[in-house]
Amino acid sequence: MPRLAHSAILCCLLLSACSGGGGEESACVQDYWDGEVGTCLPENWIVVDSETLLQRGVPPETIAAFQAEQAVSGQFPTVAITRETLSQDVSAKDYSDASVRSVSVLQGYEEVDTRDISVDAEKVSLHIFTAQPDDGEPRRRYYQVSMPKGRKGYTMTATTPVAIEDAAEGQVLAILEGFTLTEPVVEE
């Protein structure tokens, strides 16, 4: 089940090496919903289209990706959502905990923080850590939230430089805290 965490990190590495960047506001300016997953995007964040993902060699488990339009310390903050098929139903807490454990084996892994957040009224962990999963790549900071729905598991992973300004971190946190697997209600 948590093998997806490694794919999410690979996806973010590939995306962050290619484009995008920081910003000042963390407030939601655009809701994103693709029929399966959703979140809130701050100003100066874009949706990375599927063709671009293919060109960058992002793993096929990646179902959505977002990127800041401005670089932060020469790297472009990115957020990727990956999906995996589960062999059985699993609770939100168990899936979230398994995701945290799965990345602890990454090269240079160091936990920065773990805090509880709510995704679709379920308590899950927002896991913040640093690692250097590939030799020759800089050490990075990761923010990760994992949530199951039925027999599918979803992991949202953000990648930033290790040192990040509060404003850029606020944008990343807004995206992760806006994560949903429930279709938004459209007000008329």
mmCIF file of the C-alpha atoms, coordinates in Angstrom:
data_MODEL
# 
_entry.id   MODEL 
# 
loop_
_atom_site.group_PDB 
_atom_site.id 
_atom_site.type_symbol 
_atom_site.label_atom_id 
_atom_site.label_alt_id 
_atom_site.label_comp_id 
_atom_site.label_asym_id 
_atom_site.label_entity_id 
_atom_site.label_seq_id 
_atom_site.pdbx_PDB_ins_code 
_atom_site.Cartn_x 
_atom_site.Cartn_y 
_atom_site.Cartn_z 
_atom_site.occupancy 
_atom_site.B_iso_or_equiv 
_atom_site.pdbx_formal_charge 
_atom_site.auth_seq_id 
_atom_site.auth_comp_id 
_atom_site.auth_asym_id 
_atom_site.auth_atom_id 
_atom_site.pdbx_PDB_model_num 
ATOM 1   C CA . MET A 1 1   ? 0.000   0.000  0.000   1.00 0.00 ? 1   MET A CA 1 
ATOM 2   C CA . PRO A 1 2   ? 2.570   2.716  0.905   1.00 0.00 ? 2   PRO A CA 1 
ATOM 3   C CA . ARG A 1 3   ? 4.740   2.068  -2.171  1.00 0.00 ? 3   ARG A CA 1 
ATOM 4   C CA . LEU A 1 4   ? 2.752   4.984  -3.520  1.00 0.00 ? 4   LEU A CA 1 
ATOM 5   C CA . ALA A 1 5   ? 4.653   7.353  -1.241  1.00 0.00 ? 5   ALA A CA 1 
ATOM 6   C CA . HIS A 1 6   ? 7.849   6.611  -3.152  1.00 0.00 ? 6   HIS A CA 1 
ATOM 7   C CA . SER A 1 7   ? 6.085   7.295  -6.473  1.00 0.00 ? 7   SER A CA 1 
ATOM 8   C CA . ALA A 1 8   ? 4.726   10.569 -5.115  1.00 0.00 ? 8   ALA A CA 1 
ATOM 9   C CA . ILE A 1 9   ? 8.211   11.679 -4.114  1.00 0.00 ? 9   ILE A CA 1 
ATOM 10  C CA . LEU A 1 10  ? 9.656   10.692 -7.496  1.00 0.00 ? 10  LEU A CA 1 
ATOM 11  C CA . CYS A 1 11  ? 6.869   12.604 -9.203  1.00 0.00 ? 11  CYS A CA 1 
ATOM 12  C CA . CYS A 1 12  ? 7.580   15.747 -7.197  1.00 0.00 ? 12  CYS A CA 1 
ATOM 13  C CA . LEU A 1 13  ? 11.312  15.450 -7.893  1.00 0.00 ? 13  LEU A CA 1 
ATOM 14  C CA . LEU A 1 14  ? 10.666  15.286 -11.627 1.00 0.00 ? 14  LEU A CA 1 
ATOM 15  C CA . LEU A 1 15  ? 8.256   18.210 -11.518 1.00 0.00 ? 15  LEU A CA 1 
ATOM 16  C CA . SER A 1 16  ? 10.367  20.445 -9.297  1.00 0.00 ? 16  SER A CA 1 
ATOM 17  C CA . ALA A 1 17  ? 13.346  20.024 -11.569 1.00 0.00 ? 17  ALA A CA 1 
ATOM 18  C CA . CYS A 1 18  ? 11.423  21.416 -14.520 1.00 0.00 ? 18  CYS A CA 1 
ATOM 19  C CA . SER A 1 19  ? 9.483   24.638 -13.693 1.00 0.00 ? 19  SER A CA 1 
ATOM 20  C CA . GLY A 1 20  ? 7.088   26.676 -11.340 1.00 0.00 ? 20  GLY A CA 1 
ATOM 21  C CA . GLY A 1 21  ? 7.753   28.800 -7.988  1.00 0.00 ? 21  GLY A CA 1 
ATOM 22  C CA . GLY A 1 22  ? 6.654   30.616 -4.707  1.00 0.00 ? 22  GLY A CA 1 
ATOM 23  C CA . GLY A 1 23  ? 4.294   33.422 -3.965  1.00 0.00 ? 23  GLY A CA 1 
ATOM 24  C CA . GLU A 1 24  ? 3.038   35.627 -1.198  1.00 0.00 ? 24  GLU A CA 1 
ATOM 25  C CA . GLU A 1 25  ? -0.595  34.660 -0.558  1.00 0.00 ? 25  GLU A CA 1 
ATOM 26  C CA . SER A 1 26  ? -1.756  31.374 0.892   1.00 0.00 ? 26  SER A CA 1 
ATOM 27  C CA . ALA A 1 27  ? -5.467  32.102 0.546   1.00 0.00 ? 27  ALA A CA 1 
ATOM 28  C CA . CYS A 1 28  ? -7.435  29.991 -1.893  1.00 0.00 ? 28  CYS A CA 1 
ATOM 29  C CA . VAL A 1 29  ? -8.075  31.764 -5.187  1.00 0.00 ? 29  VAL A CA 1 
ATOM 30  C CA . GLN A 1 30  ? -9.058  28.741 -7.297  1.00 0.00 ? 30  GLN A CA 1 
ATOM 31  C CA . ASP A 1 31  ? -10.856 25.542 -6.378  1.00 0.00 ? 31  ASP A CA 1 
ATOM 32  C CA . TYR A 1 32  ? -9.643  22.422 -8.144  1.00 0.00 ? 32  TYR A CA 1 
ATOM 33  C CA . TRP A 1 33  ? -11.866 19.387 -8.646  1.00 0.00 ? 33  TRP A CA 1 
ATOM 34  C CA . ASP A 1 34  ? -11.283 16.802 -11.389 1.00 0.00 ? 34  ASP A CA 1 
ATOM 35  C CA . GLY A 1 35  ? -14.121 14.426 -10.543 1.00 0.00 ? 35  GLY A CA 1 
ATOM 36  C CA . GLU A 1 36  ? -11.971 12.366 -8.173  1.00 0.00 ? 36  GLU A CA 1 
ATOM 37  C CA . VAL A 1 37  ? -9.734  14.659 -6.108  1.00 0.00 ? 37  VAL A CA 1 
ATOM 38  C CA . GLY A 1 38  ? -9.827  18.297 -5.164  1.00 0.00 ? 38  GLY A CA 1 
ATOM 39  C CA . THR A 1 39  ? -8.051  21.055 -3.318  1.00 0.00 ? 39  THR A CA 1 
ATOM 40  C CA . CYS A 1 40  ? -7.685  24.795 -3.159  1.00 0.00 ? 40  CYS A CA 1 
ATOM 41  C CA . LEU A 1 41  ? -4.941  26.571 -5.106  1.00 0.00 ? 41  LEU A CA 1 
ATOM 42  C CA . PRO A 1 42  ? -3.365  29.806 -3.877  1.00 0.00 ? 42  PRO A CA 1 
ATOM 43  C CA . GLU A 1 43  ? -2.477  32.653 -6.220  1.00 0.00 ? 43  GLU A CA 1 
ATOM 44  C CA . ASN A 1 44  ? 0.438   31.928 -8.588  1.00 0.00 ? 44  ASN A CA 1 
ATOM 45  C CA . TRP A 1 45  ? -0.086  28.149 -8.616  1.00 0.00 ? 45  TRP A CA 1 
ATOM 46  C CA . ILE A 1 46  ? -0.981  26.278 -11.794 1.00 0.00 ? 46  ILE A CA 1 
ATOM 47  C CA . VAL A 1 47  ? -2.387  22.875 -12.665 1.00 0.00 ? 47  VAL A CA 1 
ATOM 48  C CA . VAL A 1 48  ? 0.205   20.837 -14.575 1.00 0.00 ? 48  VAL A CA 1 
ATOM 49  C CA . ASP A 1 49  ? -1.514  19.211 -17.559 1.00 0.00 ? 49  ASP A CA 1 
ATOM 50  C CA . SER A 1 50  ? -1.301  15.477 -18.228 1.00 0.00 ? 50  SER A CA 1 
ATOM 51  C CA . GLU A 1 51  ? 0.783   15.923 -21.404 1.00 0.00 ? 51  GLU A CA 1 
ATOM 52  C CA . THR A 1 52  ? 3.448   17.817 -19.467 1.00 0.00 ? 52  THR A CA 1 
ATOM 53  C CA . LEU A 1 53  ? 3.448   15.109 -16.802 1.00 0.00 ? 53  LEU A CA 1 
ATOM 54  C CA . LEU A 1 54  ? 4.060   12.466 -19.483 1.00 0.00 ? 54  LEU A CA 1 
ATOM 55  C CA . GLN A 1 55  ? 6.884   14.509 -21.044 1.00 0.00 ? 55  GLN A CA 1 
ATOM 56  C CA . ARG A 1 56  ? 8.579   14.836 -17.661 1.00 0.00 ? 56  ARG A CA 1 
ATOM 57  C CA . GLY A 1 57  ? 8.452   11.093 -17.019 1.00 0.00 ? 57  GLY A CA 1 
ATOM 58  C CA . VAL A 1 58  ? 6.171   11.350 -14.011 1.00 0.00 ? 58  VAL A CA 1 
ATOM 59  C CA . PRO A 1 59  ? 4.952   7.930  -12.786 1.00 0.00 ? 59  PRO A CA 1 
ATOM 60  C CA . PRO A 1 60  ? 1.537   6.861  -14.137 1.00 0.00 ? 60  PRO A CA 1 
ATOM 61  C CA . GLU A 1 61  ? 0.150   6.720  -10.579 1.00 0.00 ? 61  GLU A CA 1 
ATOM 62  C CA . THR A 1 62  ? 0.146   10.525 -10.639 1.00 0.00 ? 62  THR A CA 1 
ATOM 63  C CA . ILE A 1 63  ? -3.377  11.768 -11.266 1.00 0.00 ? 63  ILE A CA 1 
ATOM 64  C CA . ALA A 1 64  ? -2.893  15.509 -10.643 1.00 0.00 ? 64  ALA A CA 1 
ATOM 65  C CA . ALA A 1 65  ? -0.054  17.948 -10.079 1.00 0.00 ? 65  ALA A CA 1 
ATOM 66  C CA . PHE A 1 66  ? 0.267   21.612 -9.223  1.00 0.00 ? 66  PHE A CA 1 
ATOM 67  C CA . GLN A 1 67  ? 3.239   23.922 -9.367  1.00 0.00 ? 67  GLN A CA 1 
ATOM 68  C CA . ALA A 1 68  ? 4.107   27.384 -8.148  1.00 0.00 ? 68  ALA A CA 1 
ATOM 69  C CA . GLU A 1 69  ? 4.923   29.843 -10.919 1.00 0.00 ? 69  GLU A CA 1 
ATOM 70  C CA . GLN A 1 70  ? 8.020   31.269 -9.191  1.00 0.00 ? 70  GLN A CA 1 
ATOM 71  C CA . ALA A 1 71  ? 11.168  29.564 -7.955  1.00 0.00 ? 71  ALA A CA 1 
ATOM 72  C CA . VAL A 1 72  ? 12.095  29.389 -4.278  1.00 0.00 ? 72  VAL A CA 1 
ATOM 73  C CA . SER A 1 73  ? 15.855  29.044 -3.719  1.00 0.00 ? 73  SER A CA 1 
ATOM 74  C CA . GLY A 1 74  ? 16.240  27.813 -7.297  1.00 0.00 ? 74  GLY A CA 1 
ATOM 75  C CA . GLN A 1 75  ? 13.629  25.067 -6.920  1.00 0.00 ? 75  GLN A CA 1 
ATOM 76  C CA . PHE A 1 76  ? 9.976   25.114 -7.890  1.00 0.00 ? 76  PHE A CA 1 
ATOM 77  C CA . PRO A 1 77  ? 7.552   23.968 -5.194  1.00 0.00 ? 77  PRO A CA 1 
ATOM 78  C CA . THR A 1 78  ? 5.284   21.245 -6.524  1.00 0.00 ? 78  THR A CA 1 
ATOM 79  C CA . VAL A 1 79  ? 2.395   19.192 -5.235  1.00 0.00 ? 79  VAL A CA 1 
ATOM 80  C CA . ALA A 1 80  ? 1.449   15.851 -6.766  1.00 0.00 ? 80  ALA A CA 1 
ATOM 81  C CA . ILE A 1 81  ? -1.461  13.532 -6.070  1.00 0.00 ? 81  ILE A CA 1 
ATOM 82  C CA . THR A 1 82  ? -0.936  9.829  -6.642  1.00 0.00 ? 82  THR A CA 1 
ATOM 83  C CA . ARG A 1 83  ? -3.455  6.992  -6.521  1.00 0.00 ? 83  ARG A CA 1 
ATOM 84  C CA . GLU A 1 84  ? -3.046  3.287  -5.827  1.00 0.00 ? 84  GLU A CA 1 
ATOM 85  C CA . THR A 1 85  ? -5.416  0.349  -5.700  1.00 0.00 ? 85  THR A CA 1 
ATOM 86  C CA . LEU A 1 86  ? -5.786  -1.219 -2.268  1.00 0.00 ? 86  LEU A CA 1 
ATOM 87  C CA . SER A 1 87  ? -6.351  -4.944 -1.700  1.00 0.00 ? 87  SER A CA 1 
ATOM 88  C CA . GLN A 1 88  ? -8.794  -4.229 1.121   1.00 0.00 ? 88  GLN A CA 1 
ATOM 89  C CA . ASP A 1 89  ? -10.592 -1.386 2.822   1.00 0.00 ? 89  ASP A CA 1 
ATOM 90  C CA . VAL A 1 90  ? -8.401  0.423  5.325   1.00 0.00 ? 90  VAL A CA 1 
ATOM 91  C CA . SER A 1 91  ? -9.161  3.173  7.824   1.00 0.00 ? 91  SER A CA 1 
ATOM 92  C CA . ALA A 1 92  ? -7.953  6.720  7.203   1.00 0.00 ? 92  ALA A CA 1 
ATOM 93  C CA . LYS A 1 93  ? -5.715  6.569  10.278  1.00 0.00 ? 93  LYS A CA 1 
ATOM 94  C CA . ASP A 1 94  ? -4.130  3.234  9.305   1.00 0.00 ? 94  ASP A CA 1 
ATOM 95  C CA . TYR A 1 95  ? -3.491  4.362  5.727   1.00 0.00 ? 95  TYR A CA 1 
ATOM 96  C CA . SER A 1 96  ? -2.039  7.666  6.897   1.00 0.00 ? 96  SER A CA 1 
ATOM 97  C CA . ASP A 1 97  ? 0.210   5.935  9.461   1.00 0.00 ? 97  ASP A CA 1 
ATOM 98  C CA . ALA A 1 98  ? 1.413   3.416  6.856   1.00 0.00 ? 98  ALA A CA 1 
ATOM 99  C CA . SER A 1 99  ? 2.327   6.264  4.516   1.00 0.00 ? 99  SER A CA 1 
ATOM 100 C CA . VAL A 1 100 ? 4.395   7.940  7.240   1.00 0.00 ? 100 VAL A CA 1 
ATOM 101 C CA . ARG A 1 101 ? 6.232   4.657  7.919   1.00 0.00 ? 101 ARG A CA 1 
ATOM 102 C CA . SER A 1 102 ? 6.873   4.009  4.222   1.00 0.00 ? 102 SER A CA 1 
ATOM 103 C CA . VAL A 1 103 ? 8.922   7.165  3.648   1.00 0.00 ? 103 VAL A CA 1 
ATOM 104 C CA . SER A 1 104 ? 10.997  6.738  6.810   1.00 0.00 ? 104 SER A CA 1 
ATOM 105 C CA . VAL A 1 105 ? 13.318  4.431  4.842   1.00 0.00 ? 105 VAL A CA 1 
ATOM 106 C CA . LEU A 1 106 ? 14.294  7.110  2.323   1.00 0.00 ? 106 LEU A CA 1 
ATOM 107 C CA . GLN A 1 107 ? 17.947  8.130  2.147   1.00 0.00 ? 107 GLN A CA 1 
ATOM 108 C CA . GLY A 1 108 ? 18.669  10.914 4.636   1.00 0.00 ? 108 GLY A CA 1 
ATOM 109 C CA . TYR A 1 109 ? 15.131  10.829 6.060   1.00 0.00 ? 109 TYR A CA 1 
ATOM 110 C CA . GLU A 1 110 ? 14.549  13.180 9.000   1.00 0.00 ? 110 GLU A CA 1 
ATOM 111 C CA . GLU A 1 111 ? 11.123  13.934 10.419  1.00 0.00 ? 111 GLU A CA 1 
ATOM 112 C CA . VAL A 1 112 ? 10.449  17.662 10.824  1.00 0.00 ? 112 VAL A CA 1 
ATOM 113 C CA . ASP A 1 113 ? 6.875   17.544 12.127  1.00 0.00 ? 113 ASP A CA 1 
ATOM 114 C CA . THR A 1 114 ? 3.722   15.440 12.145  1.00 0.00 ? 114 THR A CA 1 
ATOM 115 C CA . ARG A 1 115 ? 0.378   17.039 12.911  1.00 0.00 ? 115 ARG A CA 1 
ATOM 116 C CA . ASP A 1 116 ? -3.222  15.981 12.641  1.00 0.00 ? 116 ASP A CA 1 
ATOM 117 C CA . ILE A 1 117 ? -5.441  17.544 10.004  1.00 0.00 ? 117 ILE A CA 1 
ATOM 118 C CA . SER A 1 118 ? -8.921  16.722 8.783   1.00 0.00 ? 118 SER A CA 1 
ATOM 119 C CA . VAL A 1 119 ? -9.603  15.440 5.271   1.00 0.00 ? 119 VAL A CA 1 
ATOM 120 C CA . ASP A 1 120 ? -13.291 14.888 4.556   1.00 0.00 ? 120 ASP A CA 1 
ATOM 121 C CA . ALA A 1 121 ? -13.998 14.815 8.312   1.00 0.00 ? 121 ALA A CA 1 
ATOM 122 C CA . GLU A 1 122 ? -11.384 12.057 8.872   1.00 0.00 ? 122 GLU A CA 1 
ATOM 123 C CA . LYS A 1 123 ? -8.310  12.660 11.022  1.00 0.00 ? 123 LYS A CA 1 
ATOM 124 C CA . VAL A 1 124 ? -5.058  11.992 9.139   1.00 0.00 ? 124 VAL A CA 1 
ATOM 125 C CA . SER A 1 125 ? -1.432  13.018 9.574   1.00 0.00 ? 125 SER A CA 1 
ATOM 126 C CA . LEU A 1 126 ? 0.251   15.875 7.767   1.00 0.00 ? 126 LEU A CA 1 
ATOM 127 C CA . HIS A 1 127 ? 3.801   14.528 7.727   1.00 0.00 ? 127 HIS A CA 1 
ATOM 128 C CA . ILE A 1 128 ? 6.681   16.948 7.121   1.00 0.00 ? 128 ILE A CA 1 
ATOM 129 C CA . PHE A 1 129 ? 10.152  15.526 6.564   1.00 0.00 ? 129 PHE A CA 1 
ATOM 130 C CA . THR A 1 130 ? 13.415  16.048 4.709   1.00 0.00 ? 130 THR A CA 1 
ATOM 131 C CA . ALA A 1 131 ? 15.193  13.484 2.562   1.00 0.00 ? 131 ALA A CA 1 
ATOM 132 C CA . GLN A 1 132 ? 17.513  13.051 -0.387  1.00 0.00 ? 132 GLN A CA 1 
ATOM 133 C CA . PRO A 1 133 ? 15.953  10.129 -2.256  1.00 0.00 ? 133 PRO A CA 1 
ATOM 134 C CA . ASP A 1 134 ? 18.288  10.381 -5.264  1.00 0.00 ? 134 ASP A CA 1 
ATOM 135 C CA . ASP A 1 135 ? 22.077  10.762 -5.228  1.00 0.00 ? 135 ASP A CA 1 
ATOM 136 C CA . GLY A 1 136 ? 23.125  13.965 -6.950  1.00 0.00 ? 136 GLY A CA 1 
ATOM 137 C CA . GLU A 1 137 ? 19.836  15.711 -6.127  1.00 0.00 ? 137 GLU A CA 1 
ATOM 138 C CA . PRO A 1 138 ? 19.608  18.309 -3.381  1.00 0.00 ? 138 PRO A CA 1 
ATOM 139 C CA . ARG A 1 139 ? 18.062  17.437 -0.059  1.00 0.00 ? 139 ARG A CA 1 
ATOM 140 C CA . ARG A 1 140 ? 14.418  18.573 -0.035  1.00 0.00 ? 140 ARG A CA 1 
ATOM 141 C CA . ARG A 1 141 ? 11.544  19.145 2.351   1.00 0.00 ? 141 ARG A CA 1 
ATOM 142 C CA . TYR A 1 142 ? 8.376   17.104 1.811   1.00 0.00 ? 142 TYR A CA 1 
ATOM 143 C CA . TYR A 1 143 ? 4.844   17.593 3.068   1.00 0.00 ? 143 TYR A CA 1 
ATOM 144 C CA . GLN A 1 144 ? 2.611   14.554 2.741   1.00 0.00 ? 144 GLN A CA 1 
ATOM 145 C CA . VAL A 1 145 ? -1.019  13.639 3.409   1.00 0.00 ? 145 VAL A CA 1 
ATOM 146 C CA . SER A 1 146 ? -2.525  10.231 2.607   1.00 0.00 ? 146 SER A CA 1 
ATOM 147 C CA . MET A 1 147 ? -6.198  9.270  2.557   1.00 0.00 ? 147 MET A CA 1 
ATOM 148 C CA . PRO A 1 148 ? -8.085  6.169  1.381   1.00 0.00 ? 148 PRO A CA 1 
ATOM 149 C CA . LYS A 1 149 ? -11.501 6.099  -0.251  1.00 0.00 ? 149 LYS A CA 1 
ATOM 150 C CA . GLY A 1 150 ? -12.961 2.657  -0.781  1.00 0.00 ? 150 GLY A CA 1 
ATOM 151 C CA . ARG A 1 151 ? -10.317 0.459  -2.382  1.00 0.00 ? 151 ARG A CA 1 
ATOM 152 C CA . LYS A 1 152 ? -8.170  3.379  -3.555  1.00 0.00 ? 152 LYS A CA 1 
ATOM 153 C CA . GLY A 1 153 ? -5.450  5.179  -1.655  1.00 0.00 ? 153 GLY A CA 1 
ATOM 154 C CA . TYR A 1 154 ? -4.486  8.773  -2.417  1.00 0.00 ? 154 TYR A CA 1 
ATOM 155 C CA . THR A 1 155 ? -1.299  10.559 -1.394  1.00 0.00 ? 155 THR A CA 1 
ATOM 156 C CA . MET A 1 156 ? -0.710  14.281 -1.815  1.00 0.00 ? 156 MET A CA 1 
ATOM 157 C CA . THR A 1 157 ? 2.990   15.148 -1.630  1.00 0.00 ? 157 THR A CA 1 
ATOM 158 C CA . ALA A 1 158 ? 4.541   18.615 -1.783  1.00 0.00 ? 158 ALA A CA 1 
ATOM 159 C CA . THR A 1 159 ? 8.230   19.170 -2.482  1.00 0.00 ? 159 THR A CA 1 
ATOM 160 C CA . THR A 1 160 ? 10.103  22.359 -1.550  1.00 0.00 ? 160 THR A CA 1 
ATOM 161 C CA . PRO A 1 161 ? 13.638  23.453 -0.753  1.00 0.00 ? 161 PRO A CA 1 
ATOM 162 C CA . VAL A 1 162 ? 14.720  22.504 2.784   1.00 0.00 ? 162 VAL A CA 1 
ATOM 163 C CA . ALA A 1 163 ? 14.706  26.173 3.830   1.00 0.00 ? 163 ALA A CA 1 
ATOM 164 C CA . ILE A 1 164 ? 11.440  27.807 2.828   1.00 0.00 ? 164 ILE A CA 1 
ATOM 165 C CA . GLU A 1 165 ? 9.925   31.175 3.677   1.00 0.00 ? 165 GLU A CA 1 
ATOM 166 C CA . ASP A 1 166 ? 6.752   31.258 5.735   1.00 0.00 ? 166 ASP A CA 1 
ATOM 167 C CA . ALA A 1 167 ? 4.677   32.664 2.843   1.00 0.00 ? 167 ALA A CA 1 
ATOM 168 C CA . ALA A 1 168 ? 5.672   29.843 0.463   1.00 0.00 ? 168 ALA A CA 1 
ATOM 169 C CA . GLU A 1 169 ? 5.141   27.245 3.174   1.00 0.00 ? 169 GLU A CA 1 
ATOM 170 C CA . GLY A 1 170 ? 1.706   28.736 3.845   1.00 0.00 ? 170 GLY A CA 1 
ATOM 171 C CA . GLN A 1 171 ? 0.767   28.175 0.206   1.00 0.00 ? 171 GLN A CA 1 
ATOM 172 C CA . VAL A 1 172 ? 1.875   24.542 0.317   1.00 0.00 ? 172 VAL A CA 1 
ATOM 173 C CA . LEU A 1 173 ? -0.024  23.960 3.554   1.00 0.00 ? 173 LEU A CA 1 
ATOM 174 C CA . ALA A 1 174 ? -3.171  25.576 2.099   1.00 0.00 ? 174 ALA A CA 1 
ATOM 175 C CA . ILE A 1 175 ? -3.089  23.092 -0.797  1.00 0.00 ? 175 ILE A CA 1 
ATOM 176 C CA . LEU A 1 176 ? -2.564  20.062 1.462   1.00 0.00 ? 176 LEU A CA 1 
ATOM 177 C CA . GLU A 1 177 ? -5.130  21.184 4.019   1.00 0.00 ? 177 GLU A CA 1 
ATOM 178 C CA . GLY A 1 178 ? -7.635  21.710 1.183   1.00 0.00 ? 178 GLY A CA 1 
ATOM 179 C CA . PHE A 1 179 ? -7.262  18.098 0.011   1.00 0.00 ? 179 PHE A CA 1 
ATOM 180 C CA . THR A 1 180 ? -10.626 16.389 -0.542  1.00 0.00 ? 180 THR A CA 1 
ATOM 181 C CA . LEU A 1 181 ? -12.032 13.251 -2.106  1.00 0.00 ? 181 LEU A CA 1 
ATOM 182 C CA . THR A 1 182 ? -15.591 14.556 -1.876  1.00 0.00 ? 182 THR A CA 1 
ATOM 183 C CA . GLU A 1 183 ? -17.176 16.477 -4.727  1.00 0.00 ? 183 GLU A CA 1 
ATOM 184 C CA . PRO A 1 184 ? -17.828 20.056 -3.676  1.00 0.00 ? 184 PRO A CA 1 
ATOM 185 C CA . VAL A 1 185 ? -21.399 21.263 -3.448  1.00 0.00 ? 185 VAL A CA 1 
ATOM 186 C CA . VAL A 1 186 ? -22.074 23.857 -6.141  1.00 0.00 ? 186 VAL A CA 1 
ATOM 187 C CA . GLU A 1 187 ? -24.143 26.711 -4.810  1.00 0.00 ? 187 GLU A CA 1 
ATOM 188 C CA . GLU A 1 188 ? -26.662 28.178 -7.200  1.00 0.00 ? 188 GLU A CA 1 
# 
